[in-house]
Coordinates of C-alpha atoms in Angstrom, one line a residue:
X250 CA 0.0 0.0 0.0
X251 CA 1.4 3.4 -1.1
X252 CA 1.6 6.3 1.2
X253 CA -1.1 8.1 -0.6
X254 CA -3.3 5.1 -0.3
X255 CA -2.4 5.0 3.5
X256 CA -3.3 8.7 4.0
X257 CA -6.6 8.3 2.1
X258 CA -7.4 5.1 4.1
X259 CA -6.7 6.8 7.5
X260 CA -8.6 9.8 6.6
X261 CA -11.6 7.7 5.4
X262 CA -11.7 5.2 8.3
X263 CA -10.5 7.2 11.1
X264 CA -10.5 11.1 10.5
X265 CA -13.6 11.8 8.4
X266 CA -16.1 11.1 11.1
X267 CA -14.5 13.9 13.3
X268 CA -14.8 16.7 10.7
X269 CA -17.1 18.9 12.9
X270 CA -14.5 18.7 15.7
X271 CA -11.7 19.5 13.2
X272 CA -13.4 22.6 11.9
X273 CA -13.5 23.9 15.3
X274 CA -9.7 22.9 15.6
X275 CA -8.9 24.8 12.3
X276 CA -10.7 27.9 13.6
X277 CA -8.5 28.1 16.6
X278 CA -5.5 27.4 14.5
X279 CA -6.5 30.5 12.2
X280 CA -6.6 32.6 15.4
X281 CA -3.3 31.2 16.6
X282 CA -1.8 31.9 13.2
X283 CA -3.0 35.4 13.0
X284 CA -2.1 36.3 16.5
X285 CA 1.6 35.0 15.9
X286 CA 1.9 37.1 12.9
X287 CA 0.4 40.1 14.9
X288 CA 3.1 39.8 17.4
X289 CA 5.6 40.5 14.6
X290 CA 3.5 43.2 13.1
X291 CA 3.3 45.2 16.3
X292 CA 7.0 45.7 16.5
X293 CA 6.8 48.1 13.4
X294 CA 4.5 50.6 15.1
X295 CA 6.2 50.1 18.5
X296 CA 9.7 51.3 17.1
X297 CA 8.1 54.2 15.0
X298 CA 5.6 55.5 17.6
X299 CA 7.5 54.9 20.7
X300 CA 11.2 55.1 20.1
X301 CA 11.3 57.4 17.0
X302 CA 8.3 59.6 17.5
X303 CA 8.0 59.3 21.3
X304 CA 4.2 59.0 21.3
X305 CA 3.2 58.6 25.0
X306 CA -0.2 57.3 24.2
X307 CA 1.3 54.5 22.1
X308 CA 3.7 53.8 24.9
X309 CA 0.6 52.3 26.8
X310 CA -1.5 51.0 24.0
X311 CA 1.0 49.0 22.1
X312 CA 2.3 47.1 25.2
X313 CA -1.3 46.3 26.0
X314 CA -1.9 45.1 22.6
X315 CA 1.1 42.9 22.7
X316 CA -0.2 41.4 26.0
X317 CA -3.6 40.6 24.6
X318 CA -2.1 39.3 21.4
X319 CA 0.0 36.9 23.5
X320 CA -3.1 35.9 25.5
X321 CA -5.1 35.1 22.3
X322 CA -2.2 33.2 21.0
X323 CA -1.8 31.0 24.0
X324 CA -5.3 30.3 24.5
X325 CA -5.9 29.5 20.9
X326 CA -2.9 27.2 21.2
X327 CA -4.3 25.6 24.3
X328 CA -7.7 25.0 22.9
X329 CA -6.0 23.6 19.7
X330 CA -4.0 21.2 21.5
X331 CA -6.7 20.1 23.9
X332 CA -9.2 19.4 21.0
X333 CA -6.4 17.7 19.1
X334 CA -5.7 15.3 22.0
X335 CA -9.4 14.5 22.2
X336 CA -9.5 13.6 18.5
X337 CA -6.2 11.6 18.5
X338 CA -7.3 9.5 21.5
X339 CA -10.7 8.8 19.8
X340 CA -8.8 7.7 16.8
X341 CA -6.6 5.4 19.0
X342 CA -9.7 4.0 20.7
X343 CA -11.3 3.4 17.2
X344 CA -8.2 1.7 15.9
X345 CA -7.9 -0.5 19.0
X346 CA -11.4 -1.6 18.8
X347 CA -11.1 -2.4 15.1
X348 CA -8.1 -4.5 16.0
X349 CA -10.1 -6.2 18.8
X350 CA -13.0 -6.8 16.7
X351 CA -10.9 -8.3 13.8
X352 CA -8.9 -10.6 16.2
X353 CA -12.2 -11.8 18.0
X354 CA -13.8 -12.6 14.6
X355 CA -10.5 -14.0 12.9
X356 CA -10.2 -17.8 12.1
X357 CA -8.5 -19.8 14.8
X358 CA -5.9 -20.9 12.1
X359 CA -4.8 -17.3 11.8
X360 CA -4.8 -16.7 15.6
X361 CA -2.7 -19.8 16.1
X362 CA -0.2 -18.9 13.4
X363 CA 0.7 -15.6 15.1
X364 CA 2.1 -15.1 18.5
X365 CA -0.1 -13.4 21.1
X366 CA 3.0 -11.1 21.8
X367 CA 2.8 -9.8 18.2
X368 CA -1.0 -8.8 18.7
X369 CA 0.0 -7.0 22.0
X370 CA 2.6 -5.1 20.2
X371 CA 0.2 -4.1 17.6
X372 CA -2.3 -2.8 20.3
X373 CA 0.2 -0.8 22.2
X374 CA 3.2 0.4 20.2
X375 CA 1.6 0.4 16.6
X376 CA -1.6 2.2 17.7
X377 CA 0.4 4.9 19.6
X378 CA 2.5 5.6 16.5
X379 CA -0.7 5.8 14.4
X380 CA -2.4 8.1 17.0
X381 CA 0.7 10.3 16.8
X382 CA 0.0 10.7 13.1
X383 CA -3.4 12.3 13.9
X384 CA -2.2 14.3 16.9
X385 CA 1.3 15.4 15.8
X386 CA 1.2 15.1 12.1
X387 CA -2.1 15.9 10.7
X388 CA -3.3 18.5 13.2
X389 CA 0.1 20.0 14.0
X390 CA 1.1 20.4 10.4
X391 CA -2.1 22.1 9.7
X392 CA -1.4 24.6 12.5
X393 CA 2.1 25.3 11.4
X394 CA 1.0 25.8 7.7
X395 CA -1.5 28.2 8.8
X396 CA 0.8 30.1 11.0
X397 CA 3.5 30.2 8.1
X398 CA 0.7 31.5 5.9
X399 CA 0.2 34.5 8.0
X400 CA 3.8 35.1 8.7
X401 CA 4.7 34.9 5.0
X402 CA 2.0 37.3 4.2
X403 CA 3.4 39.7 6.7
X404 CA 6.9 39.4 5.3
X405 CA 5.7 40.1 1.8
X406 CA 3.8 43.1 3.2
X407 CA 6.9 44.5 4.8
X408 CA 9.4 43.8 2.0
X409 CA 8.8 41.7 -1.1
X410 CA 12.5 41.4 -2.0
X411 CA 13.7 40.3 1.4
X412 CA 10.8 37.7 1.3
X413 CA 12.2 36.1 -1.7
X414 CA 15.6 35.9 -0.3
X415 CA 14.3 34.4 3.1
X416 CA 12.0 31.8 1.4
X417 CA 14.4 30.5 -1.2
X418 CA 15.9 28.3 1.5
X419 CA 12.5 26.6 2.4
X420 CA 12.6 24.1 -0.4
X421 CA 16.1 23.1 0.6
X422 CA 14.7 22.3 4.1
X423 CA 11.8 20.4 2.6
X424 CA 14.3 18.2 0.7
X425 CA 16.3 17.5 3.9
X426 CA 13.0 16.6 5.7
X427 CA 12.0 14.2 3.0
X428 CA 15.3 12.3 3.0
X429 CA 15.2 12.1 6.8
X430 CA 11.5 10.9 6.6
X431 CA 12.6 7.8 4.4
X432 CA 15.3 7.0 6.7
X433 CA 12.8 7.3 9.6
X434 CA 10.2 4.9 8.1
X435 CA 12.8 2.2 7.8
X436 CA 14.2 2.7 11.3
X437 CA 10.7 2.8 12.8
X438 CA 9.6 -0.4 11.0
X439 CA 12.7 -2.2 12.5
X440 CA 11.9 -0.6 16.0
X441 CA 8.5 -2.0 15.9
X442 CA 9.6 -5.4 14.8
X443 CA 12.2 -5.4 17.7
X444 CA 9.5 -4.5 20.1
X445 CA 7.4 -7.3 18.8
X446 CA 10.1 -9.8 19.4
X447 CA 10.5 -8.4 23.0
X448 CA 6.8 -8.6 23.8
X449 CA 6.6 -12.3 22.2
X450 CA 9.7 -13.4 24.3
X451 CA 8.6 -11.7 27.6
X452 CA 5.2 -13.3 27.2
X453 CA 6.9 -16.8 26.8
X454 CA 8.9 -16.2 30.0
X455 CA 5.9 -15.1 32.1
X456 CA 4.2 -18.3 30.9
X457 CA 7.0 -20.5 31.5
X458 CA 8.5 -19.3 34.9
X459 CA 7.9 -22.7 36.7
X460 CA 9.6 -24.7 33.7
X461 CA 12.6 -22.2 33.7
X462 CA 13.2 -22.6 37.5
X463 CA 13.0 -26.5 37.6
X464 CA 15.3 -26.7 34.7
X465 CA 17.7 -23.9 36.2
X466 CA 17.6 -22.0 32.9
X467 CA 17.3 -18.5 34.5
X468 CA 20.8 -17.4 33.2
X469 CA 20.1 -18.9 29.6
X470 CA 16.8 -17.1 29.5
X471 CA 18.2 -14.0 30.8
X472 CA 20.9 -14.0 28.2
X473 CA 18.5 -14.4 25.3
X474 CA 16.2 -11.7 26.7
X475 CA 19.1 -9.5 27.2
X476 CA 20.0 -9.9 23.4
X477 CA 16.5 -9.2 22.5
X478 CA 16.2 -6.0 24.7
X479 CA 19.7 -4.8 23.2
X480 CA 18.4 -5.1 19.8
X481 CA 15.2 -3.3 20.7
X482 CA 17.2 -0.5 22.4
X483 CA 19.5 -0.1 19.3
X484 CA 16.7 0.0 17.0
X485 CA 14.8 2.5 19.1
X486 CA 18.0 4.6 19.4
X487 CA 18.4 4.6 15.8
X488 CA 14.8 6.1 15.5
X489 CA 15.5 8.9 18.1
X490 CA 18.9 9.7 16.4
X491 CA 17.2 10.1 13.0
X492 CA 14.3 12.3 14.7
X493 CA 17.0 14.6 16.2
X494 CA 19.0 14.6 12.9
X495 CA 16.9 17.4 11.3
X496 CA 17.4 19.7 14.3
X497 CA 21.0 20.9 13.5
X498 CA 20.5 21.1 9.9
X499 CA 17.4 23.2 10.2
X500 CA 19.0 25.6 12.7
X501 CA 21.9 25.9 10.3
X502 CA 19.6 26.8 7.6
X503 CA 17.7 29.4 9.9
X504 CA 21.0 30.9 10.6
X505 CA 21.9 31.2 6.9
X506 CA 18.4 32.8 6.2
X507 CA 18.7 35.3 9.1
X508 CA 22.2 36.4 8.2
X509 CA 21.3 36.7 4.6
X510 CA 18.3 39.0 5.6
X511 CA 20.3 41.1 8.0
X512 CA 22.9 41.7 5.3
X513 CA 20.5 42.5 2.6
X514 CA 18.1 44.5 5.0
X515 CA 21.1 46.4 6.2
X516 CA 22.1 47.2 2.7
X517 CA 18.6 48.4 1.8
X518 CA 18.3 50.4 5.0
X519 CA 21.6 52.2 4.2
X520 CA 20.2 53.1 0.7
X521 CA 17.0 54.3 2.3
X522 CA 14.9 51.7 0.8
X523 CA 13.9 50.0 4.1
X524 CA 12.6 51.7 7.4
X525 CA 14.0 50.3 10.5
X526 CA 10.6 49.5 12.1
X527 CA 9.7 47.5 9.1
X528 CA 12.9 45.6 9.1
X529 CA 12.6 44.4 12.8
X530 CA 8.9 43.5 12.1
X531 CA 10.2 41.5 9.1
X532 CA 13.0 39.9 11.0
X533 CA 10.7 38.9 13.7
X534 CA 8.2 37.3 11.3
X535 CA 11.2 35.5 9.6
X536 CA 12.3 34.0 13.0
X537 CA 8.8 33.0 13.9
X538 CA 8.3 31.5 10.3
X539 CA 11.3 29.3 10.5
X540 CA 9.8 27.7 13.6
X541 CA 6.8 26.1 11.6
X542 CA 9.3 25.2 9.0
X543 CA 11.3 23.3 11.6
X544 CA 8.4 21.7 12.7
X545 CA 7.2 20.5 9.3
X546 CA 10.5 19.0 8.9
X547 CA 9.9 17.0 12.1
X548 CA 6.4 16.2 11.2
X549 CA 7.5 14.6 7.8
X550 CA 9.7 12.3 10.0
X551 CA 6.7 11.4 12.4
X552 CA 4.5 10.9 9.3
X553 CA 6.8 8.2 8.0
X554 CA 6.9 6.8 11.6
X555 CA 3.1 6.6 11.5
X556 CA 3.1 5.0 8.1
X557 CA 5.3 2.1 9.3
X558 CA 2.8 1.5 12.2
X559 CA -0.2 1.9 9.9
X560 CA 1.2 -0.7 7.4
X561 CA 1.5 -3.3 10.3
X562 CA -2.0 -2.6 11.5
X563 CA -3.9 -2.6 8.2
X564 CA -2.0 -5.8 7.4
X565 CA -4.1 -7.5 10.3
X566 CA -7.3 -5.5 9.4
X567 CA -7.0 -6.8 5.9
X568 CA -6.5 -10.5 6.8
X569 CA -9.2 -12.4 5.0
X570 CA -11.7 -14.2 7.4
X571 CA -12.8 -17.5 6.1
X572 CA -15.1 -18.8 8.8
X573 CA -18.1 -16.4 8.6
X574 CA -21.7 -16.2 8.2
X575 CA -23.1 -17.3 4.9
X576 CA -25.2 -14.9 2.7
X577 CA -28.8 -15.3 3.8
X578 CA -27.8 -17.3 6.9
X579 CA -30.4 -19.4 8.3
X580 CA -31.4 -20.0 12.0
X581 CA -30.4 -23.4 13.3
X582 CA -33.3 -25.3 14.7
X583 CA -32.4 -28.1 17.0
X584 CA -34.9 -31.0 17.4
X585 CA -33.1 -34.1 18.1
X586 CA -29.5 -32.9 17.9
X587 CA -28.3 -35.4 15.2
X588 CA -24.8 -34.7 13.8
X589 CA -23.6 -36.1 10.6
X590 CA -20.3 -35.9 8.6
X591 CA -20.7 -36.4 5.0
X592 CA -17.5 -37.3 3.1
X593 CA -15.4 -34.8 5.1
X594 CA -11.8 -34.2 4.0
X595 CA -9.8 -31.5 6.1
X596 CA -6.3 -30.0 6.0
X597 CA -4.8 -27.0 7.9
X598 CA -3.4 -24.0 5.8
X599 CA -1.8 -25.8 2.8
X600 CA -0.7 -28.7 5.0
X601 CA -1.5 -32.5 4.3
X602 CA -5.0 -33.9 4.9
X603 CA -5.7 -34.7 8.5
X604 CA -9.1 -36.3 7.8
X605 CA -9.9 -38.1 4.7
X606 CA -13.5 -38.9 3.5
X607 CA -15.0 -39.1 7.0
X608 CA -18.6 -40.4 7.4
X609 CA -20.0 -40.6 10.8
X610 CA -23.4 -40.4 12.5
X611 CA -24.0 -39.2 16.1
X612 CA -27.6 -40.1 17.2
X613 CA -29.2 -36.9 19.1
X614 CA -29.1 -37.2 22.9
X615 CA -26.6 -40.1 22.6
X616 CA -23.1 -40.4 24.0
X617 CA -20.5 -40.8 21.3
X618 CA -16.7 -41.2 21.9
X619 CA -13.7 -40.5 19.6
X620 CA -10.7 -42.6 20.5
X621 CA -7.4 -43.3 18.8
X622 CA -3.7 -42.3 18.8
X623 CA -2.4 -38.9 19.2
X624 CA -2.5 -36.9 16.0
X625 CA -5.1 -39.1 14.3
X626 CA -7.7 -36.4 13.8
X627 CA -10.0 -36.6 16.9
X628 CA -9.6 -32.9 17.8
X629 CA -10.0 -31.9 14.2
X630 CA -13.5 -33.5 14.1
X631 CA -14.5 -31.9 17.3
X632 CA -13.4 -28.5 16.0
X633 CA -15.3 -28.8 12.8
X634 CA -18.7 -29.1 14.6
X635 CA -18.7 -25.5 16.0
X636 CA -17.0 -24.3 12.7
X637 CA -13.8 -23.3 14.3
X638 CA -12.5 -24.7 10.9
X639 CA -14.2 -25.6 7.7
X640 CA -13.7 -28.7 5.8
X641 CA -11.8 -28.8 2.5
X642 CA -14.6 -31.2 1.0
X643 CA -17.8 -32.6 2.2
X644 CA -20.0 -31.0 4.8
X645 CA -21.5 -31.4 8.3
X646 CA -25.2 -31.3 9.2
X647 CA -27.2 -31.0 12.4
X648 CA -30.7 -32.3 12.2
X649 CA -30.3 -32.3 8.4
X650 CA -29.3 -28.6 8.3
X651 CA -25.8 -27.8 6.8
X652 CA -23.9 -26.0 9.4
X653 CA -22.3 -23.8 6.8
X654 CA -25.7 -22.5 5.8
X655 CA -26.7 -21.5 9.2
X656 CA -25.5 -18.5 11.3
X657 CA -22.4 -18.8 13.5
X658 CA -24.5 -17.3 16.3
X659 CA -27.2 -19.8 16.3
X660 CA -24.9 -22.7 15.7
X661 CA -22.4 -21.9 18.6
X662 CA -25.3 -21.1 20.9
X663 CA -26.2 -24.8 20.7
X664 CA -22.8 -26.0 21.6
X665 CA -20.9 -26.1 24.8
X666 CA -17.2 -27.1 25.0
X667 CA -15.3 -28.4 28.0
X668 CA -11.5 -29.2 27.3
X669 CA -8.4 -30.2 29.1
X670 CA -7.1 -26.7 28.6
X671 CA -9.4 -24.8 30.9
X672 CA -9.7 -21.0 30.3
X673 CA -10.7 -19.0 33.4
X674 CA -10.4 -15.1 33.5
X675 CA -8.7 -13.3 36.4
X676 CA -12.1 -12.6 37.9
X677 CA -14.5 -13.8 40.5
X678 CA -15.9 -17.5 40.3
X679 CA -19.4 -16.1 39.7
X680 CA -18.2 -14.0 36.8
X681 CA -16.4 -17.0 35.3
X682 CA -19.6 -18.9 35.6
X683 CA -22.0 -16.5 34.1
X684 CA -19.8 -16.2 31.1
X685 CA -21.9 -19.1 29.8
X686 CA -25.1 -17.3 30.6
X687 CA -25.1 -13.6 31.7
X688 CA -28.8 -13.8 32.7
X689 CA -28.3 -16.6 35.0
X690 CA -29.9 -16.2 38.5
X691 CA -28.0 -16.9 41.7
X692 CA -30.2 -20.1 42.2
X693 CA -29.3 -21.2 38.6
X694 CA -25.7 -20.7 39.4
X695 CA -25.9 -22.7 42.4
X696 CA -27.9 -25.5 40.9
X697 CA -25.4 -25.7 38.1
X698 CA -22.6 -25.8 40.7
X699 CA -24.3 -28.6 42.5
X700 CA -24.5 -30.7 39.3
X701 CA -20.8 -30.0 38.5
X702 CA -19.8 -30.9 42.1
X703 CA -18.3 -27.6 42.7
X704 CA -20.6 -25.8 45.1
X705 CA -19.3 -27.3 48.3
X706 CA -15.6 -26.2 47.7
X707 CA -16.6 -22.7 46.5
X708 CA -18.8 -22.2 49.7
X709 CA -15.8 -23.2 51.8
X710 CA -13.7 -20.4 50.5
X711 CA -13.5 -17.0 52.4
X712 CA -15.2 -15.1 49.7
X713 CA -17.4 -17.9 48.2
X714 CA -18.5 -17.2 44.8
X715 CA -16.7 -13.7 44.8
X716 CA -13.3 -15.3 45.1
X717 CA -10.9 -14.0 42.6
X718 CA -9.3 -17.2 40.9
X719 CA -6.2 -15.4 39.4
X720 CA -4.7 -15.5 36.0
X721 CA -6.2 -18.7 34.2
X722 CA -7.5 -19.9 37.5
X723 CA -4.1 -20.4 39.1
X724 CA -5.6 -20.4 42.6
X725 CA -7.7 -23.3 41.9
X726 CA -6.6 -27.0 41.6
X727 CA -6.9 -28.7 38.4
X728 CA -10.0 -30.6 39.4
X729 CA -11.5 -27.5 40.8
X730 CA -10.9 -25.5 37.6
X731 CA -12.4 -28.4 35.6
X732 CA -15.5 -28.5 37.6
X733 CA -16.0 -24.6 37.4
X734 CA -15.7 -25.1 33.5
X735 CA -18.4 -27.8 33.6
X736 CA -20.8 -25.7 35.6
X737 CA -20.2 -22.8 33.1
X738 CA -21.2 -25.3 30.4
X739 CA -24.3 -26.3 32.3
X740 CA -25.4 -22.8 32.7
X741 CA -25.1 -22.3 28.9
X742 CA -27.6 -25.0 28.5
X743 CA -26.8 -26.1 25.1
X744 CA -28.1 -29.1 23.1
X745 CA -24.6 -30.3 22.1
X746 CA -21.8 -31.0 24.4
X747 CA -18.2 -31.5 23.3
X748 CA -15.6 -32.9 25.7
X749 CA -12.0 -32.7 24.7
X750 CA -10.1 -35.0 27.0
X751 CA -11.5 -33.1 30.0
X752 CA -10.1 -35.6 32.6
X753 CA -6.8 -36.6 31.1
X754 CA -4.8 -34.3 33.5
X755 CA -6.6 -35.2 36.7
X756 CA -5.8 -37.7 39.4
X757 CA -8.0 -40.8 39.9
X758 CA -10.0 -39.2 42.8
X759 CA -10.6 -35.9 41.0
X760 CA -11.5 -37.8 37.9
X761 CA -14.5 -39.6 39.5
X762 CA -15.8 -36.4 40.8
X763 CA -15.3 -34.7 37.3
X764 CA -16.7 -37.7 35.5
X765 CA -19.9 -37.5 37.7
X766 CA -20.1 -33.8 36.9
X767 CA -19.8 -34.4 33.1
X768 CA -22.5 -37.0 33.3
X769 CA -24.8 -34.4 34.8
X770 CA -23.7 -32.0 32.1
X771 CA -24.4 -34.5 29.2
X772 CA -27.8 -35.6 30.5
X773 CA -30.3 -35.6 27.7
X774 CA -27.7 -33.8 25.5
X775 CA -25.9 -34.9 22.3
X776 CA -22.4 -35.6 23.7
X777 CA -19.2 -36.0 21.7
X778 CA -16.0 -36.9 23.7
X779 CA -12.5 -37.3 23.0
X780 CA -11.1 -39.6 25.7
X781 CA -7.5 -40.3 26.7
X782 CA -8.5 -42.7 29.5
X783 CA -10.6 -45.3 27.9
X784 CA -12.2 -46.2 31.1
X785 CA -14.1 -43.0 31.0
X786 CA -15.9 -43.9 27.7
X787 CA -16.9 -47.6 28.4
X788 CA -20.6 -46.7 28.7
X789 CA -20.8 -44.6 25.5
X790 CA -23.5 -45.4 23.1
X791 CA -21.1 -45.5 20.3
X792 CA -17.3 -45.5 19.9
X793 CA -15.5 -44.3 16.9
X794 CA -11.8 -45.3 16.5
X795 CA -9.9 -42.8 14.5
X796 CA -6.5 -43.6 12.9
X797 CA -4.5 -41.4 10.4
X798 CA -7.4 -39.4 9.6
X799 CA -9.9 -42.1 8.8
X800 CA -12.4 -44.1 10.8
X801 CA -11.0 -47.6 11.2
X802 CA -13.6 -49.0 13.8
X803 CA -16.9 -48.2 15.3
X804 CA -19.2 -49.9 17.9
X805 CA -19.9 -50.2 21.5
X806 CA -17.2 -51.1 24.0
X807 CA -18.0 -54.7 24.1
X808 CA -18.3 -55.0 20.3
X809 CA -14.9 -53.4 19.7
X810 CA -13.2 -55.5 22.3
X811 CA -14.6 -58.5 20.5
X812 CA -13.2 -57.4 17.2
X813 CA -9.9 -57.6 18.8
X814 CA -8.4 -55.0 16.6
X815 CA -7.2 -51.4 17.0
X816 CA -9.5 -50.5 20.0
X817 CA -8.6 -53.8 21.7
X818 CA -4.9 -53.0 21.5
X819 CA -5.4 -49.5 22.9
X820 CA -7.4 -51.0 25.8
X821 CA -4.7 -53.5 26.5
X822 CA -2.1 -50.8 26.5
X823 CA -4.1 -49.0 29.3
X824 CA -4.5 -52.4 31.0
X825 CA -8.4 -52.0 30.5
X826 CA -10.5 -55.1 30.4

């Protein structure tokens, strides 16, 4: 995407909606620019009337006018900045909301292909840089241009020839700013990438502290992190050096301009072509004019800084979403909860097929288990039912309705998932529970917890249901977290229950309690279970044995044992009879 396209897109998506606010800002900018020029203009009558003509009335009036002018200048600048800050933070809020919405609606494959640290970097550093484009660049550049317009007009009014001499250096300043801007764009992109690497690695360390400690890898990890931080600092330092590089050049240009004007003005004054009052008024306007010129040079650098961030942000926003509502999406109507796979073949992002020509039927309100070796495709089958992924070939139906034809909202409303990887928010137990049903009453919450065998241990806690569970439920045991997640699923009251190795990480005692809770959850529901411990699915109505992406066996526990094939071998490996 070119810079012009980026500017148009930022304006169209982020700036255009704030046009009424921007009009007010521009009005204050005009007042500020006019008052800035008025300061320089007042020097001419001050010298003439006070120092040359000795006018006592003007001795009081002109200083008063100068004070009023500076007051108007400062107030207009204050309101310009306040309004600019308000707009820029609204823009930042809008961008962050757009990013959040995009990520929440993105395909799981895209989320899994990118590290969480990358998205955190996009949310923090990139949005801050893009916010700076609207606040420092778009608005400040307008303010400086308006001020420059008034000051140049005053300079031309005082002496046209000196104005030409002073302004001839401005194109050179613009050329320097342009070159520095290109360097800044590359430097900033590198710094943002370095910040992303730092955020990723820091996230990994925070999640792996226990592992690092038990293997005594503190020094190794600190060494790696130190190198990443060093790279980030070096890239960030390069950005700041590039940013500051314009200052000495612009100051030198200003010096040349002022020296040239003093020389030419003195020569014209000696020849009687320029009054001293007009000259000092011109010189003041010139000094004030080069301030906007210097600012515009810095703004060009900041603009390239923002472009680098915008490129990264829009790369996320432009990511194509594959799993979405179809046109004219239908409402899923559940009668029995029958699930069928019709010649389903599936692969992940240009990878090999993980499911091949799968045909299976799950009777409504029955308990069906998927078993097999790791990597055989069991989790893929489970993930296809709520359309976390779509099959490459074939289709899935629920009560003879293609799930690809119904809305995602009505499909996922009818599905509850309990997995071995329990997700709990750093919030109260109650708020984690009602995530499954925000309208649940206290009695409904307690009933769900009784069914999930977690009411007793919650009640024994000091703060009961208002106990904060910590990040991802760290203050609860594995069995307690699992039972809370089951209670959450019960509150959702869905027609279809998906259980993904929900007891694989539990001890025998916890497994019995959780298994009872899962039985309560799946009562009169269509239940699909992936089981690591085959003892937990002996009573399933039907068991499918999955191997290398295909169904190799199906039947009840007894039928499969009697076949004396794959399932029997799996059972023997777990000493199950």
